[in-house]
């Protein structure tokens, strides 16, 4: 019997936002894997740390932090290291910031291992939900459609997506903030946009869009837009 691969969403940063199921599984599984920078600690592991009471083996997937570049070699070697444990009958928990299937790093391990081993995905609180909660800004209301837009997309595509949106979450801002601000200005949406960075993490900040544009934004930053303003009132 092979072990089970668990993709566990650990939420955006606050350890109290783990689900009860995630906490239960993390309290019994002995092997964990997680993304990590080349140097320093893993955010995903730090979120889950209070619950890792049974861990005996850890697999750190160390990669350069450039979310716009693929890290296939890291996922290839990580998948094989995980496969050794699964083949020996040991369950493995892969920690994933936010939700495993919402832009999650777990997706790439799932693609490499799901045809060989049983897999269970444990949903997590996504950054979109956390940002809306911290900002006190509902994402949608009534019959509004929500569009999720990754900021690394080309500027003309961001504009096209926003033009056809009733409500939008623009994520992964970082160095792409200036082009997003240009699009918002062209569409007359700056007064309908709210900005937050590192929601649920140490360093969480809510700033005006103008201040963020002037000072720069981290990767873990998001803009929420609702064209009808406070449509929920």
XYZ file of C-alpha atoms in Angstrom:
233
model
C 0.000 0.000 0.000
C 1.375 3.395 -0.955
C 1.065 6.494 1.141
C -1.316 9.340 0.340
C -0.165 12.701 -0.943
C -2.013 15.527 0.818
C -2.025 18.993 -0.697
C -2.829 21.165 2.301
C -3.806 24.809 2.006
C -2.395 26.703 4.978
C -4.032 30.041 4.217
C -2.518 33.462 3.567
C -0.431 33.872 6.704
C -2.432 33.770 9.915
C -2.001 30.302 11.538
C -5.520 30.580 12.950
C -6.932 30.509 9.414
C -6.015 26.855 8.910
C -9.051 24.607 8.636
C -9.754 22.027 11.326
C -9.060 19.292 8.771
C -5.685 20.780 7.860
C -4.703 21.055 11.536
C -5.769 17.459 12.215
C -3.775 16.044 9.323
C -0.696 18.134 10.057
C -0.766 16.848 13.622
C -0.327 13.236 12.518
C 1.670 13.232 9.263
C 5.391 12.635 9.684
C 6.653 13.843 6.279
C 6.071 17.392 5.039
C 7.209 19.221 1.929
C 6.963 22.923 1.199
C 8.248 25.662 -1.116
C 11.075 27.765 0.269
C 13.465 30.471 -0.943
C 17.072 29.608 -1.725
C 18.030 31.069 1.646
C 15.855 31.506 4.712
C 12.591 30.176 6.039
C 9.515 28.965 4.208
C 6.390 31.070 4.667
C 4.162 28.020 4.240
C 6.069 26.110 6.924
C 6.022 29.054 9.337
C 2.235 29.258 9.015
C 1.790 25.557 9.710
C 4.535 25.279 12.359
C 2.259 25.179 15.453
C 0.615 22.019 14.090
C 3.693 20.074 12.917
C 3.938 17.961 16.050
C 4.601 14.589 14.396
C 7.112 15.603 11.721
C 10.272 13.536 11.348
C 11.217 14.286 7.725
C 11.052 17.541 5.785
C 11.508 18.244 2.078
C 12.225 21.891 1.298
C 11.639 22.784 -2.348
C 14.189 25.571 -2.559
C 13.845 27.797 -5.583
C 14.659 31.331 -6.656
C 11.741 33.612 -5.875
C 10.696 34.635 -9.348
C 7.027 33.675 -9.703
C 7.080 34.423 -13.421
C 9.650 31.708 -14.169
C 9.020 27.989 -14.083
C 11.018 25.890 -11.650
C 10.551 22.533 -13.346
C 13.858 21.104 -12.134
C 12.941 21.860 -8.511
C 9.502 20.283 -8.873
C 10.980 17.280 -10.683
C 13.486 16.547 -7.922
C 10.959 17.375 -5.206
C 8.382 15.027 -6.701
C 10.871 12.184 -6.777
C 11.903 12.787 -3.154
C 8.235 12.739 -2.169
C 7.637 9.595 -4.267
C 10.231 7.678 -2.253
C 8.193 8.225 0.918
C 4.853 7.511 -0.773
C 6.151 4.286 -2.299
C 7.291 3.196 1.162
C 3.755 3.654 2.483
C 4.311 6.974 4.232
C 1.802 9.820 3.850
C 3.241 13.163 2.759
C 1.726 16.585 3.397
C 2.646 19.327 0.937
C 2.119 22.747 2.509
C 0.760 25.369 0.167
C 0.169 29.042 0.912
C -3.451 29.966 0.359
C -5.316 27.196 -1.464
C -3.521 24.332 -3.260
C -5.551 24.649 -6.471
C -5.712 28.455 -6.615
C -2.369 29.438 -8.180
C -0.843 27.025 -5.673
C 2.659 25.565 -5.906
C 1.092 22.187 -5.124
C -0.376 22.069 -8.646
C 3.042 21.228 -10.111
C 3.607 18.335 -7.721
C 0.053 17.130 -8.317
C 0.777 17.020 -12.045
C 3.848 14.858 -11.461
C 2.461 12.463 -8.835
C -1.317 12.156 -9.095
C -1.251 9.328 -11.659
C 1.063 7.260 -9.466
C -0.271 7.796 -5.952
C -3.539 8.582 -4.182
C -4.011 12.298 -3.613
C -6.269 14.310 -1.325
C -6.523 18.090 -1.531
C -7.445 20.087 1.561
C -8.751 23.538 0.588
C -7.339 26.618 2.252
C -8.332 30.250 2.697
C -7.138 32.048 -0.414
C -5.455 35.444 -0.455
C -8.459 36.887 -2.308
C -10.803 36.005 0.558
C -8.323 37.206 3.168
C -7.802 40.563 1.428
C -11.529 41.195 1.157
C -12.020 40.332 4.826
C -9.224 42.580 6.094
C -10.302 45.472 3.872
C -13.968 45.089 4.807
C -14.655 45.134 1.077
C -17.108 42.489 -0.213
C -15.875 40.873 -3.411
C -19.258 40.523 -5.101
C -22.955 41.056 -4.456
C -26.229 40.076 -6.083
C -25.401 38.601 -9.511
C -21.980 40.215 -10.024
C -19.311 38.163 -11.740
C -15.814 38.235 -10.240
C -12.714 38.255 -12.441
C -9.337 37.173 -11.037
C -6.500 38.926 -12.892
C -2.811 38.067 -12.386
C -0.833 41.305 -12.693
C 2.001 39.689 -14.731
C -0.405 39.523 -17.695
C 0.329 42.026 -20.512
C -1.104 45.502 -19.990
C -3.553 45.297 -22.890
C -4.913 41.986 -21.595
C -5.410 43.420 -18.104
C -7.332 46.295 -19.646
C -9.484 43.946 -21.717
C -10.290 41.785 -18.700
C -11.147 44.794 -16.546
C -13.345 46.311 -19.233
C -15.524 43.222 -19.200
C -15.574 42.835 -15.412
C -18.161 43.853 -12.850
C -15.803 43.095 -9.969
C -12.142 42.110 -10.052
C -9.239 41.051 -7.882
C -5.828 41.937 -9.333
C -3.134 39.892 -7.617
C 0.635 39.263 -7.715
C 1.293 42.979 -8.092
C 4.967 43.543 -7.260
C 6.785 45.336 -10.047
C 3.643 45.208 -12.195
C 1.792 47.803 -10.120
C 2.617 50.767 -12.403
C 0.993 49.202 -15.460
C -2.055 48.183 -13.414
C -2.410 51.761 -12.165
C -2.201 53.027 -15.744
C -5.015 50.710 -16.768
C -7.180 51.762 -13.817
C -6.616 55.419 -14.703
C -7.519 54.898 -18.362
C -10.718 53.112 -17.402
C -11.627 55.683 -14.740
C -11.587 53.079 -11.966
C -9.038 54.451 -9.503
C -11.784 55.648 -7.163
C -13.342 52.143 -7.230
C -10.073 50.380 -6.367
C -8.679 49.468 -2.926
C -5.165 48.202 -2.178
C -3.705 45.868 0.456
C -0.403 44.026 0.880
C 0.609 40.934 2.873
C -2.908 40.275 4.171
C -2.762 37.994 7.197
C 1.043 38.134 7.345
C 3.446 40.166 9.458
C 3.790 43.486 7.673
C 0.149 43.632 6.582
C -0.623 47.141 5.292
C -3.562 48.938 3.755
C -2.445 51.951 1.711
C -3.928 54.307 -0.799
C -3.337 53.365 -4.402
C -1.367 56.578 -4.923
C 0.937 55.814 -1.990
C 1.532 52.253 -3.166
C 2.251 53.468 -6.702
C 4.787 55.975 -5.393
C 6.589 53.581 -3.022
C 6.209 50.247 -4.810
C 4.387 47.046 -3.936
C 5.504 43.567 -2.862
C 4.483 40.420 -4.709
C 1.923 39.627 -2.000
C -0.253 42.635 -2.786
C -3.709 42.931 -4.271
C -6.161 45.470 -5.671
C -9.903 44.885 -5.411
C -12.182 46.701 -7.842
C -15.962 46.928 -7.911
C -17.380 48.999 -10.772
C -20.728 49.629 -9.068
C -19.032 50.821 -5.913
C -20.794 49.613 -2.785
C -23.267 47.471 -4.703
C -24.185 45.607 -1.511
C -25.814 48.640 0.122
